[in-house]
XYZ file of C-alpha atoms in Angstrom:
268
model
C -46.573 5.164 30.595
C -44.621 7.055 33.263
C -41.805 4.508 33.005
C -41.698 4.962 29.232
C -41.574 8.735 29.597
C -38.657 8.463 32.011
C -36.899 6.005 29.684
C -37.384 8.152 26.588
C -34.553 10.686 27.325
C -32.157 7.807 27.970
C -33.099 6.177 24.657
C -32.575 9.463 22.835
C -29.157 9.858 24.463
C -28.152 6.342 23.414
C -29.413 6.980 19.888
C -27.402 10.200 19.649
C -24.304 8.450 21.019
C -24.616 5.704 18.398
C -25.316 8.266 15.659
C -22.295 10.460 16.423
C -20.044 7.432 16.853
C -21.159 6.164 13.451
C -20.539 9.583 11.902
C -17.033 9.586 13.387
C -16.169 6.207 11.857
C -17.679 7.271 8.525
C -15.493 10.391 8.628
C -12.376 8.254 9.262
C -13.355 5.994 6.348
C -13.870 9.015 4.062
C -10.457 10.471 4.968
C -8.749 7.143 4.215
C -10.595 6.832 0.895
C -9.651 10.402 -0.067
C -5.958 9.765 0.691
C -5.925 6.572 -1.398
C -7.870 8.263 -4.205
C -5.553 11.286 -4.229
C -2.359 9.221 -4.349
C -3.754 6.929 -7.045
C -4.961 9.805 -9.228
C -1.618 11.573 -8.808
C 0.177 8.411 -9.949
C -2.156 8.042 -12.940
C -2.095 11.672 -14.067
C 1.247 13.101 -12.928
C 3.513 10.076 -12.703
C 5.286 8.468 -9.738
C 7.327 11.496 -8.559
C 5.224 12.376 -5.508
C 4.222 8.809 -4.556
C 7.802 7.550 -4.724
C 8.907 10.446 -2.505
C 6.161 9.674 0.047
C 6.917 5.942 0.155
C 10.664 6.500 0.362
C 10.362 9.015 3.203
C 8.000 6.791 5.207
C 10.017 3.580 4.804
C 13.460 5.136 5.305
C 12.428 7.246 8.306
C 10.766 4.200 9.833
C 14.033 2.276 9.580
C 16.267 5.323 10.162
C 18.295 4.353 7.128
C 18.096 3.975 3.352
C 15.985 0.881 2.728
C 14.375 2.119 -0.491
C 16.110 4.304 -3.066
C 13.820 7.056 -4.391
C 15.166 7.065 -7.951
C 14.983 3.290 -8.187
C 11.406 3.291 -6.871
C 10.464 6.060 -9.309
C 11.832 4.095 -12.274
C 10.065 0.914 -11.149
C 6.714 2.694 -10.687
C 7.127 4.426 -14.046
C 7.670 1.088 -15.793
C 4.804 -0.540 -13.878
C 2.504 2.343 -14.777
C 2.899 1.482 -18.442
C 1.846 -2.131 -17.883
C -1.793 -3.013 -18.530
C -1.812 -5.430 -15.565
C -0.899 -2.557 -13.244
C -2.898 0.170 -14.983
C -6.196 -1.721 -14.683
C -5.941 -2.225 -10.875
C -5.053 1.462 -10.498
C -8.250 2.424 -12.333
C -10.191 -0.050 -10.209
C -8.818 1.582 -7.046
C -10.158 4.934 -8.299
C -13.601 3.424 -8.979
C -13.730 1.618 -5.625
C -12.616 4.727 -3.728
C -15.356 6.821 -5.374
C -17.930 4.100 -4.629
C -16.807 4.022 -0.996
C -17.156 7.798 -0.728
C -20.655 7.685 -2.216
C -21.733 4.873 0.115
C -20.278 6.756 3.087
C -22.402 9.736 2.032
C -25.374 7.356 2.026
C -24.555 6.228 5.559
C -23.969 9.811 6.702
C -27.351 10.905 5.335
C -29.043 7.913 6.957
C -27.439 8.667 10.327
C -28.351 12.358 10.197
C -31.952 11.750 9.076
C -32.423 8.470 10.969
C -33.728 7.005 7.731
C -34.380 3.260 7.985
C -34.078 2.675 4.222
C -30.750 4.508 3.906
C -29.308 2.890 7.040
C -30.431 -0.598 6.025
C -28.735 -0.246 2.621
C -25.550 1.073 4.221
C -25.622 -1.720 6.841
C -25.923 -4.397 4.150
C -22.927 -2.983 2.280
C -20.829 -2.738 5.455
C -21.756 -6.276 6.497
C -20.680 -7.726 3.140
C -17.441 -5.689 3.332
C -16.778 -6.917 6.869
C -17.277 -10.570 5.860
C -14.838 -10.160 2.949
C -12.241 -8.389 5.107
C -12.628 -10.964 7.886
C -12.159 -13.863 5.449
C -9.065 -12.193 3.998
C -7.683 -11.606 7.510
C -8.240 -15.267 8.415
C -6.473 -16.360 5.225
C -3.502 -14.083 5.942
C -3.067 -14.733 9.654
C -4.248 -18.360 9.896
C -2.717 -19.617 6.651
C 0.838 -20.938 6.858
C 1.630 -19.221 3.522
C 3.039 -22.477 2.200
C 0.192 -23.237 -0.194
C 1.117 -24.149 -3.736
C -0.134 -20.863 -5.248
C 1.922 -18.617 -2.948
C 4.960 -20.879 -3.065
C 5.016 -21.149 -6.860
C 4.411 -17.411 -7.307
C 7.271 -16.340 -5.018
C 9.590 -18.993 -6.447
C 8.876 -17.746 -9.976
C 9.610 -14.112 -8.997
C 12.876 -15.127 -7.319
C 13.950 -17.078 -10.406
C 13.184 -14.016 -12.587
C 15.023 -11.595 -10.278
C 18.180 -11.310 -12.358
C 16.282 -11.122 -15.666
C 14.461 -7.833 -15.016
C 14.219 -4.875 -12.653
C 10.481 -4.798 -12.065
C 8.394 -3.893 -9.063
C 8.598 -7.412 -7.615
C 12.391 -7.111 -7.409
C 11.933 -3.968 -5.332
C 9.404 -5.727 -3.086
C 11.758 -8.673 -2.577
C 14.687 -6.387 -1.706
C 12.583 -4.253 0.645
C 11.194 -7.272 2.522
C 14.634 -8.867 2.861
C 16.163 -5.630 4.137
C 13.218 -4.924 6.409
C 13.109 -8.377 8.043
C 16.829 -9.169 7.591
C 16.073 -12.446 5.854
C 17.170 -14.255 2.700
C 14.980 -16.379 0.447
C 11.326 -17.294 0.849
C 11.714 -20.696 2.539
C 15.505 -20.656 2.803
C 18.566 -19.022 1.277
C 18.735 -22.015 -1.101
C 15.916 -20.366 -3.086
C 18.574 -18.112 -4.637
C 20.666 -21.071 -5.853
C 23.894 -19.433 -4.648
C 23.373 -16.162 -6.559
C 22.396 -13.818 -3.707
C 21.176 -10.231 -4.221
C 22.616 -7.405 -2.143
C 19.506 -7.357 0.090
C 20.490 -10.809 1.428
C 23.699 -9.477 2.927
C 24.104 -8.454 6.559
C 25.469 -5.021 5.611
C 22.989 -4.459 2.796
C 22.136 -1.018 1.439
C 20.083 0.464 -1.394
C 20.856 2.157 -4.685
C 24.006 2.415 -6.786
C 26.250 2.258 -3.702
C 25.331 -1.422 -3.360
C 26.975 -2.516 -6.585
C 30.222 -3.470 -4.877
C 28.385 -5.118 -1.994
C 26.298 -7.121 -4.422
C 29.442 -8.693 -5.893
C 30.646 -9.667 -2.407
C 27.317 -11.089 -1.241
C 28.292 -14.692 -0.577
C 26.957 -17.461 1.651
C 29.080 -16.406 4.631
C 27.596 -12.864 4.684
C 23.883 -13.514 4.148
C 21.031 -13.452 6.661
C 20.434 -16.877 8.169
C 16.648 -16.599 8.602
C 14.151 -17.269 5.821
C 11.611 -14.573 4.944
C 8.693 -16.952 5.518
C 9.880 -17.532 9.072
C 10.404 -13.808 9.708
C 7.040 -12.838 8.197
C 5.288 -15.272 10.533
C 7.080 -13.934 13.605
C 6.753 -10.236 12.644
C 3.268 -10.162 11.140
C 1.854 -8.370 14.195
C 5.032 -6.584 15.315
C 4.734 -2.848 14.510
C 8.518 -2.371 14.644
C 8.811 -3.715 11.068
C 7.107 -2.606 7.859
C 5.510 -6.033 7.373
C 4.190 -5.984 10.938
C 2.978 -2.411 10.566
C 1.027 -3.392 7.443
C -0.454 -6.371 9.302
C -1.528 -4.263 12.299
C -2.964 -1.586 9.988
C -5.002 -4.203 8.151
C -6.426 -5.505 11.447
C -7.328 -1.932 12.418
C -9.173 -1.550 9.094
C -11.089 -4.786 9.758
C -11.959 -3.562 13.275
C -13.149 -0.173 11.961
C -15.353 -1.870 9.348
C -16.749 -4.213 12.009
C -17.514 -1.406 14.482
C -19.096 0.685 11.718
C -21.292 -2.280 10.748
C -22.394 -2.819 14.355
C -23.142 0.881 14.923
C -25.063 1.119 11.658
C -27.098 -1.973 12.554
C -27.949 -0.596 16.024
C -28.932 2.770 14.603
C -31.003 1.017 11.943
C -32.971 -0.750 14.704
C -33.657 2.496 16.543
C -34.771 4.183 13.313
């Protein structure tokens, strides 16, 4: 009995440490969900003006040069916003963000009240989310990205590059400028008709029209984008690497939140 009484303050301290740590991670998750929800709602209701400005500033300041043209990105997002295949995922992002906020409120209430039922429900949701994120991370980082689905999809978008000016064209140009590469598996993917983003002195916007005409085999990047993505996937000095590191941080945050919620659920 005396040993239990002496151990009780320590147990309370550990419980409070776990509780406040869990509340901190829930707060971080709520802030991220609010940012995503705000940007998505702004794109849905007000158009791509603000989002295109944010993306352009982040990407261009990261590279200290013009990688993405704001007007071009605005036009691409405006066209994509009218497409049903883009509009539906945008609505789904809104629904998922609201669900995440509500579930975070559930976890916050469970942590504050030390409610076993609330914490157990929140823990189950976080565990399922962690398993899904972990499986996606394994597919991204362990897969060689040469499977038939990925290969055929990228090849199709490259073949359609000159036929339209959609969002995939912008993604292709941004990746090639960011990683200084040309083609998915090799420059032969372009069949000799290279876009301006393949060139060594590539730029963005209307100023690239003359460069695009002079983009020949002698001036293109020698590395393939598949090779550069593999080598830069965890290098934060490129946009692709920064996205990869950010995704791993998200997986880690979800995993830590799940573990803290489970521990607090046991103490409750």
